[in-house]
Coordinates of C-alpha atoms in Angstrom, one line a residue:
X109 CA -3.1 51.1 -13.0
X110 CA -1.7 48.1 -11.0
X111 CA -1.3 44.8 -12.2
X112 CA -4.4 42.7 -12.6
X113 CA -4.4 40.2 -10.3
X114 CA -4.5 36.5 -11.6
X115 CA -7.7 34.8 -11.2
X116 CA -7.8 31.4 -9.9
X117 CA -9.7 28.5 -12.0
X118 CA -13.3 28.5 -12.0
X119 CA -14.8 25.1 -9.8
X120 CA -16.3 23.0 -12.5
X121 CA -20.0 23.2 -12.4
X122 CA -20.2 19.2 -11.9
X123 CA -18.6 16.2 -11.5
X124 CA -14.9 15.3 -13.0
X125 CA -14.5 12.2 -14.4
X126 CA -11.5 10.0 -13.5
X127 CA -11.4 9.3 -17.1
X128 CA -10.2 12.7 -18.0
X129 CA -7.3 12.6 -16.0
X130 CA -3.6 11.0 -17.3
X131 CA -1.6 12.6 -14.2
X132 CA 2.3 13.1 -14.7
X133 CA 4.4 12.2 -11.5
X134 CA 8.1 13.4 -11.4
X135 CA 10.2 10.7 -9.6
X136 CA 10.7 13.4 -6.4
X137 CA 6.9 13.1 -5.9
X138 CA 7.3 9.7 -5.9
X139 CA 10.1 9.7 -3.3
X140 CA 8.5 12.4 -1.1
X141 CA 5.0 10.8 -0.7
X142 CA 7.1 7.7 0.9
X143 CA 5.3 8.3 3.9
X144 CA 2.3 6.7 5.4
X145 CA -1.2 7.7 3.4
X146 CA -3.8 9.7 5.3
X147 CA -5.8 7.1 6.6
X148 CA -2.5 6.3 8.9
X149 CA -1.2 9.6 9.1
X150 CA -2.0 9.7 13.5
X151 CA -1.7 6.1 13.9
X152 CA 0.0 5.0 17.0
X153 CA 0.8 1.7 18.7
X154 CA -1.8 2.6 21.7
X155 CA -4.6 3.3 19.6
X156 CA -4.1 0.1 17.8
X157 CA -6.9 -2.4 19.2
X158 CA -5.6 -5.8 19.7
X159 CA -8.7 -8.3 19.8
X160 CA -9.0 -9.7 23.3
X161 CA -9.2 -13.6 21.3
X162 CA -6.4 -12.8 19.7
X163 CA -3.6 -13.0 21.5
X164 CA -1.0 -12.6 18.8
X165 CA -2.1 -8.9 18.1
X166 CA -0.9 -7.9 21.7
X167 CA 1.8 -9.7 20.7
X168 CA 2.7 -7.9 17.9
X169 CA 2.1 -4.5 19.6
X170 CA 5.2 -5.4 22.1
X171 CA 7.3 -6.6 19.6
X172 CA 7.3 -4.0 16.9
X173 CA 7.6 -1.2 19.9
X174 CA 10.6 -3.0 21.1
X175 CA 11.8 -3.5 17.3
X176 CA 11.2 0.7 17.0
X177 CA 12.9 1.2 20.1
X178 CA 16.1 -0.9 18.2
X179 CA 16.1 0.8 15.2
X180 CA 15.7 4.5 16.9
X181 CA 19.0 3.6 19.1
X182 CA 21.0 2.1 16.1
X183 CA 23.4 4.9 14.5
X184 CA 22.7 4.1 10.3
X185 CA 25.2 3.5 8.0
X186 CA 26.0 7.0 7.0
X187 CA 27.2 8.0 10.5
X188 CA 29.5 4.8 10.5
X189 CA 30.9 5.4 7.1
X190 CA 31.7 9.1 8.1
X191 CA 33.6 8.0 11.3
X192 CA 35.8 5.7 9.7
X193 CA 37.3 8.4 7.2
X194 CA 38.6 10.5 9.7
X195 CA 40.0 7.5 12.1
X196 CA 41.3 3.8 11.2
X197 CA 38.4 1.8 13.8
X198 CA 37.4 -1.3 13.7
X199 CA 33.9 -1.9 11.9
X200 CA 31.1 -3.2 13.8
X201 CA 30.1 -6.3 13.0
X202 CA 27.0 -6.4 10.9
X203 CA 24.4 -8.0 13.2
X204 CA 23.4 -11.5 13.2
X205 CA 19.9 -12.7 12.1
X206 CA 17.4 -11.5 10.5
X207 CA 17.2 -7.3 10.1
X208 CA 13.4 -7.2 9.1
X209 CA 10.2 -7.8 10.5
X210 CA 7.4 -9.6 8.7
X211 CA 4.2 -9.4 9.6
X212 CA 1.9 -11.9 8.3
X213 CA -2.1 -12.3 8.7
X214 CA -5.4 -12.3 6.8
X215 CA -6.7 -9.1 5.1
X216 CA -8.6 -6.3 7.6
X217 CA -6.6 -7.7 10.9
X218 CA -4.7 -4.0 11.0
X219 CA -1.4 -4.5 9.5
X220 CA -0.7 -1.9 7.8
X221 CA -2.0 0.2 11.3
X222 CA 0.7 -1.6 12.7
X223 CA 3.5 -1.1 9.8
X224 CA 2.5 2.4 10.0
X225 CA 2.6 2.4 13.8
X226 CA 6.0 1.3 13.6
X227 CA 7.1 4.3 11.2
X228 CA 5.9 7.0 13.5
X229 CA 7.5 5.4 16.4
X230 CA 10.9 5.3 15.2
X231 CA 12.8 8.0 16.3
X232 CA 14.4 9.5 13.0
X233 CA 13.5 12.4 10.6
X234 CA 10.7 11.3 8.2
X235 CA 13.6 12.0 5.4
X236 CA 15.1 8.9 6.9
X237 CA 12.2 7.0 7.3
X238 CA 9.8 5.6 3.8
X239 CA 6.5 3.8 3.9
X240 CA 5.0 2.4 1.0
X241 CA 3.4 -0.3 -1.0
X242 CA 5.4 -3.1 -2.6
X243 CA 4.0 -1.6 -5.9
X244 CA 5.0 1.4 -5.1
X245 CA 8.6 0.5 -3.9
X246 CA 9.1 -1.1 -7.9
X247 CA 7.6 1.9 -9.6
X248 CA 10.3 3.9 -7.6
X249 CA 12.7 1.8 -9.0
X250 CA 11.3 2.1 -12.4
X251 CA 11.1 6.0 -12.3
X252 CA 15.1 6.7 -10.7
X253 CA 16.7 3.6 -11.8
X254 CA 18.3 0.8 -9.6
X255 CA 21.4 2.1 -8.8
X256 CA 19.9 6.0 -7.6
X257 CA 16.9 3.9 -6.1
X258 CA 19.7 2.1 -3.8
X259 CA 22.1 5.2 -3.2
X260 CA 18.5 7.2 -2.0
X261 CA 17.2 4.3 0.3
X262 CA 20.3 3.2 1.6
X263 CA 21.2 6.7 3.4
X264 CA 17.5 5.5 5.8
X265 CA 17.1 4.3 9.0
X266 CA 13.8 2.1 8.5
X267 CA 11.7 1.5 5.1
X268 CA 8.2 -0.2 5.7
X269 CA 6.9 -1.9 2.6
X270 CA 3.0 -2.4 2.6
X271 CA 1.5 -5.6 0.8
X272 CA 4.4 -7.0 -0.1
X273 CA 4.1 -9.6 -2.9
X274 CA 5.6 -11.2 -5.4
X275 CA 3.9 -11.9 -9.1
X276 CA 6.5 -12.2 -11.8
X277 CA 10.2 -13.4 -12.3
X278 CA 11.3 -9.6 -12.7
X279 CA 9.9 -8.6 -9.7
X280 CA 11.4 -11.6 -7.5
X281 CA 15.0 -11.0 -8.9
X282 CA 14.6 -6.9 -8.3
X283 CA 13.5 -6.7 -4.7
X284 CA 15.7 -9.5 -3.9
X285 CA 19.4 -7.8 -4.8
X286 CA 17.8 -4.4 -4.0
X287 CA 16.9 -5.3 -0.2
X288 CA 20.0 -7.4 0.1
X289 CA 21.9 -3.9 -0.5
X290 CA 19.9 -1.9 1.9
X291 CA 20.2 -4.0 4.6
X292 CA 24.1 -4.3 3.9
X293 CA 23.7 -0.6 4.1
X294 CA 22.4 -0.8 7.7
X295 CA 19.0 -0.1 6.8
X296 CA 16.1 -1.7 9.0
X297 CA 13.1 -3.2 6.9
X298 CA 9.3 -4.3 8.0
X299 CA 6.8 -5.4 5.7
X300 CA 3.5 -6.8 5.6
X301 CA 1.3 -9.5 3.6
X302 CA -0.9 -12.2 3.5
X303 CA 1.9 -14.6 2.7
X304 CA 4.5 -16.3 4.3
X305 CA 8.4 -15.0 3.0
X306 CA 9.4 -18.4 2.1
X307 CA 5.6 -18.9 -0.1
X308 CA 6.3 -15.4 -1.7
X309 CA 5.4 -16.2 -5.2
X310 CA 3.3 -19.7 -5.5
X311 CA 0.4 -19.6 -7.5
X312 CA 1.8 -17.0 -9.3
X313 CA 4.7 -18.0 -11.2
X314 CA 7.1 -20.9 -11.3
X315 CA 8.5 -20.1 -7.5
X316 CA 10.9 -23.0 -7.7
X317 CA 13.4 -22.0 -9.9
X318 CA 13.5 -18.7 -8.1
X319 CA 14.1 -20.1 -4.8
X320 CA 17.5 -18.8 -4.0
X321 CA 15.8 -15.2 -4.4
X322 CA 12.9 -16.3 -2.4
X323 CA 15.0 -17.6 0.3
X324 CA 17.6 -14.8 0.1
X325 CA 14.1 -12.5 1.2
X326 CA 12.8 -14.7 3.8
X327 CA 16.4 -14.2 5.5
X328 CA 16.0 -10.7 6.5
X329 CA 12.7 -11.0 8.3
X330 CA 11.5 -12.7 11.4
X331 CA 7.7 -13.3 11.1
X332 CA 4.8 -11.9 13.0
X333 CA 2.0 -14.1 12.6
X334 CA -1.1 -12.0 13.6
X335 CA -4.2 -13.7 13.7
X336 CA -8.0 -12.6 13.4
X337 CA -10.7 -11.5 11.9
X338 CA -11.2 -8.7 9.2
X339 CA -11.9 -5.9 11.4
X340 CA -13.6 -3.9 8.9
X341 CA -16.3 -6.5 9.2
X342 CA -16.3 -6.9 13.0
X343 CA -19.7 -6.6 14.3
X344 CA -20.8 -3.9 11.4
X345 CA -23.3 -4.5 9.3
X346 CA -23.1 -5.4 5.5
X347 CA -22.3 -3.1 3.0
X348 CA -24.9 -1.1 1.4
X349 CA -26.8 -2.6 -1.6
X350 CA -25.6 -0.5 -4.7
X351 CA -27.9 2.1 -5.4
X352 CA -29.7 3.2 -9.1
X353 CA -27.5 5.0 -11.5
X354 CA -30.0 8.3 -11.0
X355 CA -29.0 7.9 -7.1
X356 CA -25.4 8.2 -8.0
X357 CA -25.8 10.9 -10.5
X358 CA -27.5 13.3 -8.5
X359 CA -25.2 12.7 -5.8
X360 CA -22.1 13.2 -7.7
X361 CA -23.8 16.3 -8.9
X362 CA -24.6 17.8 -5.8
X363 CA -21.1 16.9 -3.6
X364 CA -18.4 18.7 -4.0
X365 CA -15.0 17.4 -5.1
X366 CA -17.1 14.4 -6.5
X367 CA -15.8 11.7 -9.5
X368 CA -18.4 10.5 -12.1
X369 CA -17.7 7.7 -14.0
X370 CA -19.2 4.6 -15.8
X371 CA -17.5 1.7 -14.6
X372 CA -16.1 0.2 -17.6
X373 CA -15.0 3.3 -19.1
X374 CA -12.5 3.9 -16.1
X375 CA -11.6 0.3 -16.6
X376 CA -10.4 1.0 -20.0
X377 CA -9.0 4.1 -18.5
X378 CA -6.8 2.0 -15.6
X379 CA -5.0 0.4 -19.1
X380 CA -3.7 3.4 -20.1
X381 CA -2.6 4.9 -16.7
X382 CA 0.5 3.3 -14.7
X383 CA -0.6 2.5 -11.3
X384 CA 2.3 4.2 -9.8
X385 CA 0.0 7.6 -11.0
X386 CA -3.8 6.0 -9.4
X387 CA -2.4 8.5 -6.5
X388 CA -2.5 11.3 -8.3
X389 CA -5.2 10.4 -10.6
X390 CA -7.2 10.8 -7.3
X391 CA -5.7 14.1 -6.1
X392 CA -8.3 16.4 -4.8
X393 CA -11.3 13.6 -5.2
X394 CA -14.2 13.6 -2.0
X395 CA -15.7 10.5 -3.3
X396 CA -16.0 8.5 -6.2
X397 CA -19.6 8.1 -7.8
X398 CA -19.8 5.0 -10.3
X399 CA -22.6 3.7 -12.5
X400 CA -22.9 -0.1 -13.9
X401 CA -20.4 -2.0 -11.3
X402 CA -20.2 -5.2 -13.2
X403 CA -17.7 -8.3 -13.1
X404 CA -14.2 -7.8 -14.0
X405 CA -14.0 -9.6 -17.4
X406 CA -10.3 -10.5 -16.9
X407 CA -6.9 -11.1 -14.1
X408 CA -5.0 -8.4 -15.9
X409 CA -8.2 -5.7 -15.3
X410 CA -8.7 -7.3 -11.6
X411 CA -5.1 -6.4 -10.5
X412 CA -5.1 -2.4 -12.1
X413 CA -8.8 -2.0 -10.4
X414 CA -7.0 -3.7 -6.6
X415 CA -4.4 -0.7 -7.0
X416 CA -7.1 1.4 -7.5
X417 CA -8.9 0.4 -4.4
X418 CA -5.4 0.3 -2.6
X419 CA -5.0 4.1 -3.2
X420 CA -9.0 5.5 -2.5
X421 CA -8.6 3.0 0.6
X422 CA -5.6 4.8 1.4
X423 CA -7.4 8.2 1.1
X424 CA -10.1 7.4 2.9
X425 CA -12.3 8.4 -0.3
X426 CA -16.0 7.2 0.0
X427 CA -17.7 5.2 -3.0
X428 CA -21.2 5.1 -4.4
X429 CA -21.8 2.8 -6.9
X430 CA -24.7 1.4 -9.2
X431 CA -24.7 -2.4 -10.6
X432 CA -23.7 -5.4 -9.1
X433 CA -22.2 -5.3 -5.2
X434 CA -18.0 -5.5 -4.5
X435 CA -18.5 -8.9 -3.3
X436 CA -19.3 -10.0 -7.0
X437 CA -16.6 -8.1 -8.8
X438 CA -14.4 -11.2 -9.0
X439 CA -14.8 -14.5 -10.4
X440 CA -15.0 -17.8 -8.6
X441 CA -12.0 -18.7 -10.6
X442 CA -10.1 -15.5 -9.7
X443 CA -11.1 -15.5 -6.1
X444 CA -9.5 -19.4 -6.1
X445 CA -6.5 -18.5 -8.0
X446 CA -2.8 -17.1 -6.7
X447 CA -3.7 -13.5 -6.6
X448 CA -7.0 -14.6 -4.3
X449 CA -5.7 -12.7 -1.8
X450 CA -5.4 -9.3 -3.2
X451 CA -9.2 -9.3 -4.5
X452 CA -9.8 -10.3 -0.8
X453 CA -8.3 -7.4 0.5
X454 CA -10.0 -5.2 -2.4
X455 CA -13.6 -6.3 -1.6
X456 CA -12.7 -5.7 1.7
X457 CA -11.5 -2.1 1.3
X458 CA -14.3 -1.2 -1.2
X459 CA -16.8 -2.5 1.1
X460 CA -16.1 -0.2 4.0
X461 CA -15.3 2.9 1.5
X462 CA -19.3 1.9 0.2
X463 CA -20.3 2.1 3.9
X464 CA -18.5 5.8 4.1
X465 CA -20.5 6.6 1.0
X466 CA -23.8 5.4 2.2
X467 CA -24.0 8.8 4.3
X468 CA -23.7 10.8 0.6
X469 CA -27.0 9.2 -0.7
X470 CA -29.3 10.1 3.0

């Protein structure tokens, strides 16, 4: 008699719960998945759609092509340092001005279309090429260490850092000396936020005494102001009032690959999680079904659940939710504050992830 042949894992007959998952990530997952997230996995620069009264969109298109085209025709570091072991050359001179571009704009104006535009259209193996958030460039750091974080990045032609900001001290000193060795490695860098390079921190933490760091980052980017309107909101309607919990129950329960979860239980369940492992805490999720949506009751809660939003965003994982709408999730003293920005861009991405889910509940 053969071999009996191993049966896979019975489907669950419901809904999982985000709650029962504490993912482990090894630190080659987390260098692998530098690459842009589905939702800009075929983005290009021509199906980018600058806004005819915004000028500085079409503006942005031309440059970051021409800025692609640079860093495609440069030779990196690696080849240079190989040449000159086998012949005494002169090195080329490290070039002058900034090595970055920073693109700066409002929430929903299709940065990070455009920072993942810029990825694809750079001509160098994706090995040589990483994408990813500013959050997610400091966890890498946390997970291989400084030193093998620099010695893995600096052998790339281009690294793209989405939502780049700066909330502590740590954070400012870190990315500071570790970008500051990349680009003396030949590396090209593009990142976007919502702030200015040389405002990187205010509102946050005492940016002043800092300010050599904060100026030291600001040098290796030229800025990219793009102007407009969220696009997510651009002539579509408002999001969807949230619906009764027995709605979202019985649609959890019915959709395959669907989360179930009371809202403040999978807040508690954020503080016990890194957010370098929301990715993978969503692995194999269709959409995310939650009951009692209700205020955030603190900043520290606020910034895990905008990570959250970042990565099902990402995914392009719809949302049904009971309790209060995403516009209300934030106080007016949070929405005021230094991190107003981020819960911005959260409302905004949980709005149009609502809209997707509105099509689970008809």
């Amino acid at each position: 008699m053969g071999p009996i042949a191993e049966q896979p894992p019975a489907e669950p007959a419901g809904p999982v719960a985000l709650t029962s998952r504490t993912p482990h990530v090894p630190a080659e997952r987390l260098v692998a998945e530098m690459v842009p997230p589905p939702r800009f996995a075929t983005v290009s620069f021509d199906n980018y759609i600058p806004d005819p009264k915004q000028p500085s969109q079409a503006t942005a298109v031309k440059e970051l092509a021409a800025f692609a085209g640079s860093v495609s025709g440069g030779q990196g570091a690696a080849e240079g340092r190989r040449r000159s072991w086998f012949r005494r050359e002169s090195r080329p001179a490290a070039p002058r001005g900034p090595r970055g571009m920073y693109l700066d704009g409002g929430y929903g104006v299709g940065k990070t279309h455009l920072l993942a535009s810029l990825w694809h259209a750079t001509a160098a193996p994706a090995e040589r090429k990483a994408f990813g958030t500013f959050v997610e460039l400091t966890n890498l750091v946390g997970a291989l260490g400084f030193q093998q974080t620099v010695q893995t990045l600096s052998g790339h032609r281009l690294l793209c850092i989405d939502e780049f900001e700066l909330d502590d001290p740590g954070d400012t000193v870190l990315v500071s000396t570790l970008l500051g060795k990349l680009v003396d490695a030949g590396v090209a860098l593009a990142a976007t936020s919502n702030t200015l390079p040389g405002k990187l921190g205010e509102g946050r933490f005492a940016a002043a005494d800092f300010l050599r760091e904060i100026q030291g980052l600001s040098a290796h980017f030229r800025t990219l102001r793009i102007d407009g309107e969220d696009y997510r909101h651009r002539g579509l309607p408002e999001a969807p009032a949230p619906y009764p919990d027995e709605t979202v129950t019985r649609v959890a329960h019915r959709t395959p690959g669907a989360s179930l979860d009371a809202f403040p239980a999978l807040l508690e369940h954020l503080s016990r999680v890194h957010p370098s492992r929301y990715g993978a805490m969503c692995d194999g999720i269709h959409a995310v079904c939650l009951t009692g949506v209700e205020p955030v009751p603190d900043q520290s809660t606020a910034l895990r659940l905008v990570v959250l939003a970042d990565r099902l965003y990402d995914r392009e994982v719809p949302v049904l939710a009971s309790g209060v709408p995403f516009d209300r999730l934030f106080s007016e003293e949070m929405l005021q504050g230094g991190y107003r920005k981020k819960y911005f861009r959260a409302i905004s991405r949980l709005t149009a992830l609502a809209r997707d889910g509105k099509r689970l509940a008809e």
